[in-house]
mmCIF file of C-alpha atoms in Angstrom:
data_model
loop_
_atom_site.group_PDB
_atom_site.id
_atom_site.type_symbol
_atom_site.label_atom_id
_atom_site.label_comp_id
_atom_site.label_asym_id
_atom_site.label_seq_id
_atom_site.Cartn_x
_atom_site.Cartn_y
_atom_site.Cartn_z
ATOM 1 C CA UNK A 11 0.000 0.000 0.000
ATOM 2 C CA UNK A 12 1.527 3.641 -1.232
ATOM 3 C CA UNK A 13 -1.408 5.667 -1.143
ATOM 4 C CA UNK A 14 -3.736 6.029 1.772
ATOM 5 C CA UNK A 15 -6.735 8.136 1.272
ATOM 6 C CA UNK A 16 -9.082 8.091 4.272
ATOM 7 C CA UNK A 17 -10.332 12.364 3.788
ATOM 8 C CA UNK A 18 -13.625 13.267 5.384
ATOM 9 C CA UNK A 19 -15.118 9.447 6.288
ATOM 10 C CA UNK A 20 -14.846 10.096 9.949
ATOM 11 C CA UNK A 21 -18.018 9.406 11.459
ATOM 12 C CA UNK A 22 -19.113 9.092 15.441
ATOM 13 C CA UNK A 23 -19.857 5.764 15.369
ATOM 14 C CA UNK A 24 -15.890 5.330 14.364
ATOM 15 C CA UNK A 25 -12.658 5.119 16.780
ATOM 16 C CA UNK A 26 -9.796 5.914 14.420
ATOM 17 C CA UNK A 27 -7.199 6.222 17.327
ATOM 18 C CA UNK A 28 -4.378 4.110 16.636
ATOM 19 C CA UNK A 29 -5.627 3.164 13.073
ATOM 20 C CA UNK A 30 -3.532 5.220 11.357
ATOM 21 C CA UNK A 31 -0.322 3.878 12.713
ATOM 22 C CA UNK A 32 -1.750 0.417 12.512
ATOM 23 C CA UNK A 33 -2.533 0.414 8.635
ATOM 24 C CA UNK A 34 1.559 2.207 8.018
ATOM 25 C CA UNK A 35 2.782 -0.475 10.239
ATOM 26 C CA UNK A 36 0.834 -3.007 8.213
ATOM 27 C CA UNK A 37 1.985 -1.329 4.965
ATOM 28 C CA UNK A 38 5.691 -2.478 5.808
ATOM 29 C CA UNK A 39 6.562 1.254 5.768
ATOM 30 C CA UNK A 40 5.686 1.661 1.910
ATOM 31 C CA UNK A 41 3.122 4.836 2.416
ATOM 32 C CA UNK A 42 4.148 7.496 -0.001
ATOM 33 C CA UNK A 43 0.654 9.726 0.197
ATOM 34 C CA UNK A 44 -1.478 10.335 3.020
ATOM 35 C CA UNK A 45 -4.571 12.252 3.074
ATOM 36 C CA UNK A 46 -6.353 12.523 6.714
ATOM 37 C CA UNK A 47 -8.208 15.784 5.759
ATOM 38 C CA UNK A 48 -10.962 16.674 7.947
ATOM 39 C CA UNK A 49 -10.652 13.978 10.563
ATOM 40 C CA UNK A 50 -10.152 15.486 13.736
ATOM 41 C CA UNK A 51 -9.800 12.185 16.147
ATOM 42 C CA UNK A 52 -6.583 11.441 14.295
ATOM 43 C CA UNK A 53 -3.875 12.405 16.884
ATOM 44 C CA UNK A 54 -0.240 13.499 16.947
ATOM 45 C CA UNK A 55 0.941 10.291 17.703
ATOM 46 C CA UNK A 56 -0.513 8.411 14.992
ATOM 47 C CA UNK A 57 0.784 10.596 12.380
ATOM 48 C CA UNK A 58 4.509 10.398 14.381
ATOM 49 C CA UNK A 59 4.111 6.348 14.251
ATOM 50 C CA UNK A 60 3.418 6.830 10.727
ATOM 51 C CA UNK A 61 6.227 9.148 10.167
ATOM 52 C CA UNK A 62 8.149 6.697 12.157
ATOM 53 C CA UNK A 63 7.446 3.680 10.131
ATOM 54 C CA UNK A 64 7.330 5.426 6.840
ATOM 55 C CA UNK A 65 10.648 7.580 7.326
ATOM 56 C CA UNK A 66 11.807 9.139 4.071
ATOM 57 C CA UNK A 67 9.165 7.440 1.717
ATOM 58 C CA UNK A 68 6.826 9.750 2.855
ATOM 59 C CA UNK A 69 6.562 12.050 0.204
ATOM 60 C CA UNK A 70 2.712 13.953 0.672
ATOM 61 C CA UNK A 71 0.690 14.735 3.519
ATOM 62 C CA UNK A 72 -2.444 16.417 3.503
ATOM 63 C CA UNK A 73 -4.484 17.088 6.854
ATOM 64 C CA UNK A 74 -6.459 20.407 6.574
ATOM 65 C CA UNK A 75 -9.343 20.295 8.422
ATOM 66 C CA UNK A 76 -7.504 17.970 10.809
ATOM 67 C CA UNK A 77 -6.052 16.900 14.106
ATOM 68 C CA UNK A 78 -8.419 19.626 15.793
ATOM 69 C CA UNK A 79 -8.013 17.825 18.945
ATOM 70 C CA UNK A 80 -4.228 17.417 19.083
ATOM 71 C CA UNK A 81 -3.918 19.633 22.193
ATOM 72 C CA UNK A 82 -6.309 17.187 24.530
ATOM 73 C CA UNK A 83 -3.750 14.203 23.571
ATOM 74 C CA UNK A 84 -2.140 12.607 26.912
ATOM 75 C CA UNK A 85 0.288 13.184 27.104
ATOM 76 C CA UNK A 86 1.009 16.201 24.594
ATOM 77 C CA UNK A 87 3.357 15.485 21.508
ATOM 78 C CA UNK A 88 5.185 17.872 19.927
ATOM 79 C CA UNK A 89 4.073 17.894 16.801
ATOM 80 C CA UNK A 90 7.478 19.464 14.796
ATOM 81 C CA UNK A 91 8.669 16.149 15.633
ATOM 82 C CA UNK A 92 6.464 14.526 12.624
ATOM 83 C CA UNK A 93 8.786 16.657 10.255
ATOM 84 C CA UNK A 94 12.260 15.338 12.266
ATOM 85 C CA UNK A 95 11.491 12.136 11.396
ATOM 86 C CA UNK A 96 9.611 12.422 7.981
ATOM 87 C CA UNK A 97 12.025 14.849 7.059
ATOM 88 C CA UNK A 98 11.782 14.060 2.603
ATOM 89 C CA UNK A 99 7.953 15.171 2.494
ATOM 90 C CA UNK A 100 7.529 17.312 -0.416
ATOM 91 C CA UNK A 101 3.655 18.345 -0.635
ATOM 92 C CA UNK A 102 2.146 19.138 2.299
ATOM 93 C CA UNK A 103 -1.188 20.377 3.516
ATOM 94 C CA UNK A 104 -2.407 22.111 7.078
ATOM 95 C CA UNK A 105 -4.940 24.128 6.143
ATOM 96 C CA UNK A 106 -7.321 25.020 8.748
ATOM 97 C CA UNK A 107 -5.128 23.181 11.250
ATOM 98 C CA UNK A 108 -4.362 25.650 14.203
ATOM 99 C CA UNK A 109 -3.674 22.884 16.544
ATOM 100 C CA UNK A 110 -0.161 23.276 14.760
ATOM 101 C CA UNK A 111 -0.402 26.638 15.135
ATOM 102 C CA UNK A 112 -0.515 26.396 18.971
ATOM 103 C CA UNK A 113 1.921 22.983 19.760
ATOM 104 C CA UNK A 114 3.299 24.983 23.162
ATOM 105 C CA UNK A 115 2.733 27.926 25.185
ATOM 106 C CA UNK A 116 6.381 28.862 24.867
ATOM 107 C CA UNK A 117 6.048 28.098 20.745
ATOM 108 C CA UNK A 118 6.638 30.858 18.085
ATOM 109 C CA UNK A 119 4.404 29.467 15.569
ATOM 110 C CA UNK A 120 4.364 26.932 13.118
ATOM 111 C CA UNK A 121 8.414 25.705 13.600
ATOM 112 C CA UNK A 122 10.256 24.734 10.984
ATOM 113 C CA UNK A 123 9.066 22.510 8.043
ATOM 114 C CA UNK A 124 11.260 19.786 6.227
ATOM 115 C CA UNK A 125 13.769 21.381 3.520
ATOM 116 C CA UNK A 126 12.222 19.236 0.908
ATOM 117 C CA UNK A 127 8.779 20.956 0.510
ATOM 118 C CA UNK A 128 8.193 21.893 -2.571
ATOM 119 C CA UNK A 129 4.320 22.567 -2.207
ATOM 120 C CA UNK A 130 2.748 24.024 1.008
ATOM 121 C CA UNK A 131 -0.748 25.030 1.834
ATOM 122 C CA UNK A 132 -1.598 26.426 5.361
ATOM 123 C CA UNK A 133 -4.807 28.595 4.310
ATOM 124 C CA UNK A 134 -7.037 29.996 7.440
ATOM 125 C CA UNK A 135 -3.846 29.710 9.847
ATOM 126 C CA UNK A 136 -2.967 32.578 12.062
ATOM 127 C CA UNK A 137 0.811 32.940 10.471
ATOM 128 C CA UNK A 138 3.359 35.106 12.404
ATOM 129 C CA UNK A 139 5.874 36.833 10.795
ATOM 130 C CA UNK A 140 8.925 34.245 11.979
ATOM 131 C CA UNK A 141 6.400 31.780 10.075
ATOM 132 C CA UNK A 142 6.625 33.669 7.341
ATOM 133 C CA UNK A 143 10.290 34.274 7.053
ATOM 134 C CA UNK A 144 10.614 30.428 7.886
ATOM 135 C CA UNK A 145 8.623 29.359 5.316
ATOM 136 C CA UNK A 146 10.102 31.771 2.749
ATOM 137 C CA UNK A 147 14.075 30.173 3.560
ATOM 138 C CA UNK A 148 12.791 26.903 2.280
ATOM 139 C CA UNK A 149 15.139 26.694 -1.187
ATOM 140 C CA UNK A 150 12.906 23.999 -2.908
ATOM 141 C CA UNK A 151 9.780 25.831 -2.354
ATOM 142 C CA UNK A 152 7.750 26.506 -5.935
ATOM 143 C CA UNK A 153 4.290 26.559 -4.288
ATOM 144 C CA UNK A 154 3.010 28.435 -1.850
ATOM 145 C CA UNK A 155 -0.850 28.960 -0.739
ATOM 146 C CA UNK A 156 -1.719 31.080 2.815
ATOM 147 C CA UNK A 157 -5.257 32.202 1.516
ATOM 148 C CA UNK A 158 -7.462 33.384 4.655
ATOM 149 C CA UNK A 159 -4.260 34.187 6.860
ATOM 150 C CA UNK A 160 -5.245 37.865 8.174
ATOM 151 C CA UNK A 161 -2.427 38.267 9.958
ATOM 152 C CA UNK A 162 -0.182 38.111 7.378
ATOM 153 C CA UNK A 163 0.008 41.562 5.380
ATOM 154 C CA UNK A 164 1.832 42.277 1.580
ATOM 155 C CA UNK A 165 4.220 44.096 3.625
ATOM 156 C CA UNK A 166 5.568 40.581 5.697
ATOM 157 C CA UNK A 167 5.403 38.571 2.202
ATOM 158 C CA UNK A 168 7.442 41.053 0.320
ATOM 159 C CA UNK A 169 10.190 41.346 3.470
ATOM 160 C CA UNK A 170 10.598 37.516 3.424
ATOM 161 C CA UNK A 171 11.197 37.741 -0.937
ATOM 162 C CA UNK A 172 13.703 40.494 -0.447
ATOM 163 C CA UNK A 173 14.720 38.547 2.187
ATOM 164 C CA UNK A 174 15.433 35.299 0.553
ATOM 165 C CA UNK A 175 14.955 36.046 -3.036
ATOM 166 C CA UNK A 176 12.518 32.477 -3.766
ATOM 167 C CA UNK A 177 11.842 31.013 -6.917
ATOM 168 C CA UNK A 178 8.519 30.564 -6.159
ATOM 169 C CA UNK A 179 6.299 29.400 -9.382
ATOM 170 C CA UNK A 180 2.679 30.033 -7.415
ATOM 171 C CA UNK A 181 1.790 32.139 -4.425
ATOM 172 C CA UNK A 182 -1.613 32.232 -3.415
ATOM 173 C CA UNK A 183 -2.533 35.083 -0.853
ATOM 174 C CA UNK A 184 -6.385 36.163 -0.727
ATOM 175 C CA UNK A 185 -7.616 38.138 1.986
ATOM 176 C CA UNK A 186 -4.503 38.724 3.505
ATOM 177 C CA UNK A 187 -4.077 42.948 4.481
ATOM 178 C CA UNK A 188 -2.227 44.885 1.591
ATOM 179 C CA UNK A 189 -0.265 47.133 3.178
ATOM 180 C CA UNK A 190 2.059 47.066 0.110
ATOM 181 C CA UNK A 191 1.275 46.743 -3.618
ATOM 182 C CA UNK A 192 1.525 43.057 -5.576
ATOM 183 C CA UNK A 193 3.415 44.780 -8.105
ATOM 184 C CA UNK A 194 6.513 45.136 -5.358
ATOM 185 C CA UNK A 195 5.752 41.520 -4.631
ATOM 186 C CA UNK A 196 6.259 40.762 -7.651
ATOM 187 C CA UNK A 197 9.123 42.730 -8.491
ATOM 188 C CA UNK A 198 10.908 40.400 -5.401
ATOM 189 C CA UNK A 199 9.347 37.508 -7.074
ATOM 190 C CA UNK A 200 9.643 37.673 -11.039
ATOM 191 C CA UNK A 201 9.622 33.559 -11.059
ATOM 192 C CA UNK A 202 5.867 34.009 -10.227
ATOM 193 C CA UNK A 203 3.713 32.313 -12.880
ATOM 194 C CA UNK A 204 0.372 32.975 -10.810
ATOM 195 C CA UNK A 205 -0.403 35.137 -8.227
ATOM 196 C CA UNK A 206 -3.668 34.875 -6.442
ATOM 197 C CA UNK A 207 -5.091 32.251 -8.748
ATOM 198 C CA UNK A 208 -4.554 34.680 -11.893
ATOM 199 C CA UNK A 209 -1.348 34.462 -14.461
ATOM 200 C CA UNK A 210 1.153 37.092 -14.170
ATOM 201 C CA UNK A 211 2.815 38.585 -17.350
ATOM 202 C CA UNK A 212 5.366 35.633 -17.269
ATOM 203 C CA UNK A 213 2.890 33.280 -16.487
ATOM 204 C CA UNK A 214 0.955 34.000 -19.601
ATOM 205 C CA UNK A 215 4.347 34.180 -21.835
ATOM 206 C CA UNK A 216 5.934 30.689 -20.235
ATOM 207 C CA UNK A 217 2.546 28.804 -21.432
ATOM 208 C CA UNK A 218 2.783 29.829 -24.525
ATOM 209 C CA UNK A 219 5.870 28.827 -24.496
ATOM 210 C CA UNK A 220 5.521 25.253 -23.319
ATOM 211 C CA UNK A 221 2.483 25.157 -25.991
ATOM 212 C CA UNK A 222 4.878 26.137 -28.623
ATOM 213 C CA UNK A 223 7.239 23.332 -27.136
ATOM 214 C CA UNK A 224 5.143 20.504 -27.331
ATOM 215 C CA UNK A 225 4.125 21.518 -30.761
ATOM 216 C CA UNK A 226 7.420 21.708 -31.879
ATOM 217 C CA UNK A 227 8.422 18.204 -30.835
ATOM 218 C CA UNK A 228 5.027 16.687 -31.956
ATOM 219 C CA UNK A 229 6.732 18.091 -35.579
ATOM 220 C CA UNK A 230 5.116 21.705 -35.564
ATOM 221 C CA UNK A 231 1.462 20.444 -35.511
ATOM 222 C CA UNK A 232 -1.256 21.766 -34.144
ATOM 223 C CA UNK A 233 -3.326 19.958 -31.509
ATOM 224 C CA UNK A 234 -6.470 18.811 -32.783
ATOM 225 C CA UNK A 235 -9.405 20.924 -31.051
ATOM 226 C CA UNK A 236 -7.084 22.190 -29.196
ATOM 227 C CA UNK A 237 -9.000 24.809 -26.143
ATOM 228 C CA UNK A 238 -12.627 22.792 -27.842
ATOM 229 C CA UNK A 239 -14.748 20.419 -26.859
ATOM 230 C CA UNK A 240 -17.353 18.024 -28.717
ATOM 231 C CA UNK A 241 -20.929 17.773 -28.391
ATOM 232 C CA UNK A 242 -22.984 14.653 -29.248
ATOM 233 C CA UNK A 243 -24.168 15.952 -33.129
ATOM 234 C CA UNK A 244 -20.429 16.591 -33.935
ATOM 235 C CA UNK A 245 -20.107 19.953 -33.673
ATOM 236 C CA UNK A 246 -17.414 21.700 -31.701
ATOM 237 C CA UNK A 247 -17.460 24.701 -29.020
ATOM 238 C CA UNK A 248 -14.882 26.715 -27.009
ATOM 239 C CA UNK A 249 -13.970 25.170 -23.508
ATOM 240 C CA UNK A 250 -14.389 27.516 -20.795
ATOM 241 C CA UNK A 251 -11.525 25.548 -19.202
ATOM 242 C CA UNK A 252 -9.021 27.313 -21.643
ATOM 243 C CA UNK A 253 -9.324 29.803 -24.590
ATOM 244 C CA UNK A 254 -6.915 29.055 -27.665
ATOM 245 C CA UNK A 255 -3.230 31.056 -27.125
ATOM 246 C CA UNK A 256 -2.902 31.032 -31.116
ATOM 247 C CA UNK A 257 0.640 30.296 -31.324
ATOM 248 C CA UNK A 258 2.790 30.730 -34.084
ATOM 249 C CA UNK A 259 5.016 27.395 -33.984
ATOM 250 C CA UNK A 260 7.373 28.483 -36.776
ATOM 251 C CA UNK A 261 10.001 26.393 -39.210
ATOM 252 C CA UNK A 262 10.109 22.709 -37.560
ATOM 253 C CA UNK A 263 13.990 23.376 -37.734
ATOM 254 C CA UNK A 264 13.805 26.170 -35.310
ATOM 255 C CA UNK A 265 14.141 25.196 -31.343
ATOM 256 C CA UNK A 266 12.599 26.758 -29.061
ATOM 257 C CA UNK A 267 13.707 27.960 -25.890
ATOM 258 C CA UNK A 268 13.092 25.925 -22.213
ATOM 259 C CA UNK A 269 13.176 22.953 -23.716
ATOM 260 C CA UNK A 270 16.051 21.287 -21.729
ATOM 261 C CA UNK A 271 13.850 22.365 -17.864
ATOM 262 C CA UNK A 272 11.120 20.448 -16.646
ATOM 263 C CA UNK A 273 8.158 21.264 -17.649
ATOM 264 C CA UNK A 274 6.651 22.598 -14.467
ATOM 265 C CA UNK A 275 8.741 25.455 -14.697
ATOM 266 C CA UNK A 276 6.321 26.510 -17.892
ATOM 267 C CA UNK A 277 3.088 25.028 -16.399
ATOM 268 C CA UNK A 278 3.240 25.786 -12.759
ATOM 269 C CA UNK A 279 0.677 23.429 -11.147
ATOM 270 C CA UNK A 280 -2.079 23.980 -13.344
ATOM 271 C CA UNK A 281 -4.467 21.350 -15.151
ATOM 272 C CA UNK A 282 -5.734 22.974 -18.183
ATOM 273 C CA UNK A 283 -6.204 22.099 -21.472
ATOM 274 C CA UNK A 284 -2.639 24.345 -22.066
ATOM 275 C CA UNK A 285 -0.561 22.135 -20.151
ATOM 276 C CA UNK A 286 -1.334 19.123 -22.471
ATOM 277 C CA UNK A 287 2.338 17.470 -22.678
ATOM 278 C CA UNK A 288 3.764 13.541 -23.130
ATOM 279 C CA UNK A 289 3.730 11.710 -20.201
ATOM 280 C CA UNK A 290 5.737 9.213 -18.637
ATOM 281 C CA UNK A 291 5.584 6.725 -15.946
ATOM 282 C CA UNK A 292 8.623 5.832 -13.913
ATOM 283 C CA UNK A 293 8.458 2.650 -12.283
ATOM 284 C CA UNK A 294 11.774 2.979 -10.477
ATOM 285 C CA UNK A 295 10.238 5.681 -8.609
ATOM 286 C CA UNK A 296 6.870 5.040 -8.340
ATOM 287 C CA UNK A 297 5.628 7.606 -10.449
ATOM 288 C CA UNK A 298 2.539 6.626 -11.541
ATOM 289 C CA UNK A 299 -1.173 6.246 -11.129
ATOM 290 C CA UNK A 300 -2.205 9.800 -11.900
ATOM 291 C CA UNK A 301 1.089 10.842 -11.525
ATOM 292 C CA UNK A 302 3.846 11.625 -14.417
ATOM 293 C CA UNK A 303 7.044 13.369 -15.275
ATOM 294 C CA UNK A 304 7.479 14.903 -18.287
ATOM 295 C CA UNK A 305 9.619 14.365 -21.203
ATOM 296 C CA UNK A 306 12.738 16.690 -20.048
ATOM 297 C CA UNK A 307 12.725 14.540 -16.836
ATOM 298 C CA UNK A 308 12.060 11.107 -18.073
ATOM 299 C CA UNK A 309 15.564 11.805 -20.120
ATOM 300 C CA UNK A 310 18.042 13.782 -17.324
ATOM 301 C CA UNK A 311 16.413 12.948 -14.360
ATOM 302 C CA UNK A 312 15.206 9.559 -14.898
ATOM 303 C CA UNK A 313 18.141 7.667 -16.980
ATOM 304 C CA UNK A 314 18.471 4.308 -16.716
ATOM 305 C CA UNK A 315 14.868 4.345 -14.539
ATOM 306 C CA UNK A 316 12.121 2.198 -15.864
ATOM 307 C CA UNK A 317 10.795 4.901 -17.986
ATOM 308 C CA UNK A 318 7.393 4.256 -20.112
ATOM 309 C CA UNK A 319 5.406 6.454 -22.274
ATOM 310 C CA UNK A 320 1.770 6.876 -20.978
ATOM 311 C CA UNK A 321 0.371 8.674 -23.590
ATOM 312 C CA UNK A 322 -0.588 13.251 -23.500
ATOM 313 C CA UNK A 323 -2.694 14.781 -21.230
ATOM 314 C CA UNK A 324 -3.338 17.490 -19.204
ATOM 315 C CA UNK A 325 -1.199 18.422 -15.474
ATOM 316 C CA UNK A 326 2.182 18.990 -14.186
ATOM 317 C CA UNK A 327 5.296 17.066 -14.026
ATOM 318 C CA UNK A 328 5.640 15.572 -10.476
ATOM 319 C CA UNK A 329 9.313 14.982 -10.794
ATOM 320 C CA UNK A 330 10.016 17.428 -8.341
ATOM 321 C CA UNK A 331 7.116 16.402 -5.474
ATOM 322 C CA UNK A 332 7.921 12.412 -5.975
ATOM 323 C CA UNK A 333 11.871 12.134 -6.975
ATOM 324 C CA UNK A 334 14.871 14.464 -7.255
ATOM 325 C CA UNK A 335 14.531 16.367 -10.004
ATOM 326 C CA UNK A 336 17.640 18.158 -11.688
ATOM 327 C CA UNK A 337 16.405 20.289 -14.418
ATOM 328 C CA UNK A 338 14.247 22.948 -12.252
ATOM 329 C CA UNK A 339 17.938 25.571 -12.487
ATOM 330 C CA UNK A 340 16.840 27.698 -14.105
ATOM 331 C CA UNK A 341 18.077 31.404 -13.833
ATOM 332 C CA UNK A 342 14.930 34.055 -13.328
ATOM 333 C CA UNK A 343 16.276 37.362 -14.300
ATOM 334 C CA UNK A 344 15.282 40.490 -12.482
#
């Protein structure tokens, strides 16, 4: 078993203490994803006997809504000591999770998180500003969602950029106090690709881009229907998922650019019909079932990997959430 998904069936006719551990134990330590969301009997020490048995394979945990009665466990565990032991997690998901929040009387905040997140959402949290500048010092960081957090202002998110300078690819801050205009955020952040659930300027120009890439290695066709969907007498419409981008491909001769990065760094984390690319499954790593890494990957990061084509579709690469992915250097100039 690799992926656990046991979100929102809690019920109070059911006594999940202890089952969580039980069913990782049982697993022989081969969980990879977790979701828990909105199950508030879970406690602190299942998830740290599941970090235990799991160690490094643990790669995503999501528990928003969760673990709401952490604080009444006896007796108390820390819960920072989850992310000692699972220290490789790379997605991970608290939103709506203050028992984190307040782990001590004597804590400042959330603590530190492991170094390997790459995605983190901790919407409706009451963030401090250490949080903030904690969260921000993560290097491997490309996603980043605090939507609801009033106590975090535009002010505290563009100290922490100049602060650390991230390459963040997504930063999703709603209803947070602007104190400071996004267009200084973004000015401390020009890797952004979508801020507040919209594209930026770059956003807009690095889809096109990866549109005009998978064109260009499909031989400088066009996708067929591409942005249009069919309806039962044959006729065609416009998707309101995606509008056409209308891309000029060019001579098939001509390369172009960010084609030797993975492709996440031109998609973000988006689904749309733009981010159609090849897919492949790597069965070294265990990407697969939903999951994919995209042709860039499959060839540097994946060599000698059991590496299969599965076909185009729509998503991101998960190179960089599932394995160690070594084509996301890419310089962002200022």
């Amino acid at each position: 078993l690799e992926q656990l998904d046991v979100s929102n069936t809690e019920k109070r006719s059911h006594r999940l203490q202890g089952c969580l551990s039980a069913i990782a134990w049982l697993s022989g330590g081969r969980l990879r994803e977790v979701n828990i969301s909105g199950l508030s009997t879970v406690s602190g020490a299942d998830l740290i006997m599941l970090a235990l048995t799991s160690g490094p394979r643990l790669k995503i945990l999501e528990a928003s809504s969760s673990l709401s009665q952490i604080r009444h466990t006896d007796p108390p565990v820390p819960i920072n000591h989850i992310f000692s032991v699972a220290n490789n997690i790379s997605e991970l998901d608290l939103s709506c999770c203050n028992a984190f929040v307040a782990e001590s009387p004597d804590s400042r905040g959330l603590g530190s998180f492991p170094p390997t997140v790459a995605s983190l959402r901790l919407d409706q949290l009451s963030l401090t500003s250490d949080d903030l500048l904690s969260i921000f010092s993560l290097q491997q960081l490309l996603k980043l969602s605090i939507v609801g957090c009033t106590n975090v202002t535009t002010r505290d998110i563009w100290h922490c950029a100049k602060t650390y300078s991230p390459v963040l690819l997504e930063l999703d801050a709603r209803e947070v106090e602007v104190t400071k205009p996004w267009s200084n955020v973004l000015e401390e952040i020009p890797s952004l690709l979508r801020l507040n659930n919209r594209r930026t300027a770059r956003g807009t120009k690095v889809i096109k881009e990866h549109v005009r890439v998978e064109r260009w290695r499909n031989g400088g066709r066009d996708p067929k229907n591409a942005g249009k969907r069919k309806h039962d007498d044959g006729s065609t419409a416009t998707s309101n998922v995606a509008a056409p981008l209308n891309i000029h491909v060019g001579s098939r001769d001509t390369e172009p650019t960010m084609t030797t990065c993975c492709s996440i760094l031109r998609t973000g984390f988006s689904k749309d019909l733009h981010t159609e690319q090849e897919m492949f499954a790597c069965g070294t790593c265990s990407i697969d079932s939903g999951r994919f890494v995209c042709c860039t990957c499959a060839t540097n990061c994946h060599q000698g990997h059991d590496v299969v084509p599965v076909g185009y579709g729509y998503g991101h690469c998960d190179c960089a959430l599932l394995s160690t992915c070594d084509s996301l250097d890419v310089p962002v100039s200022r």
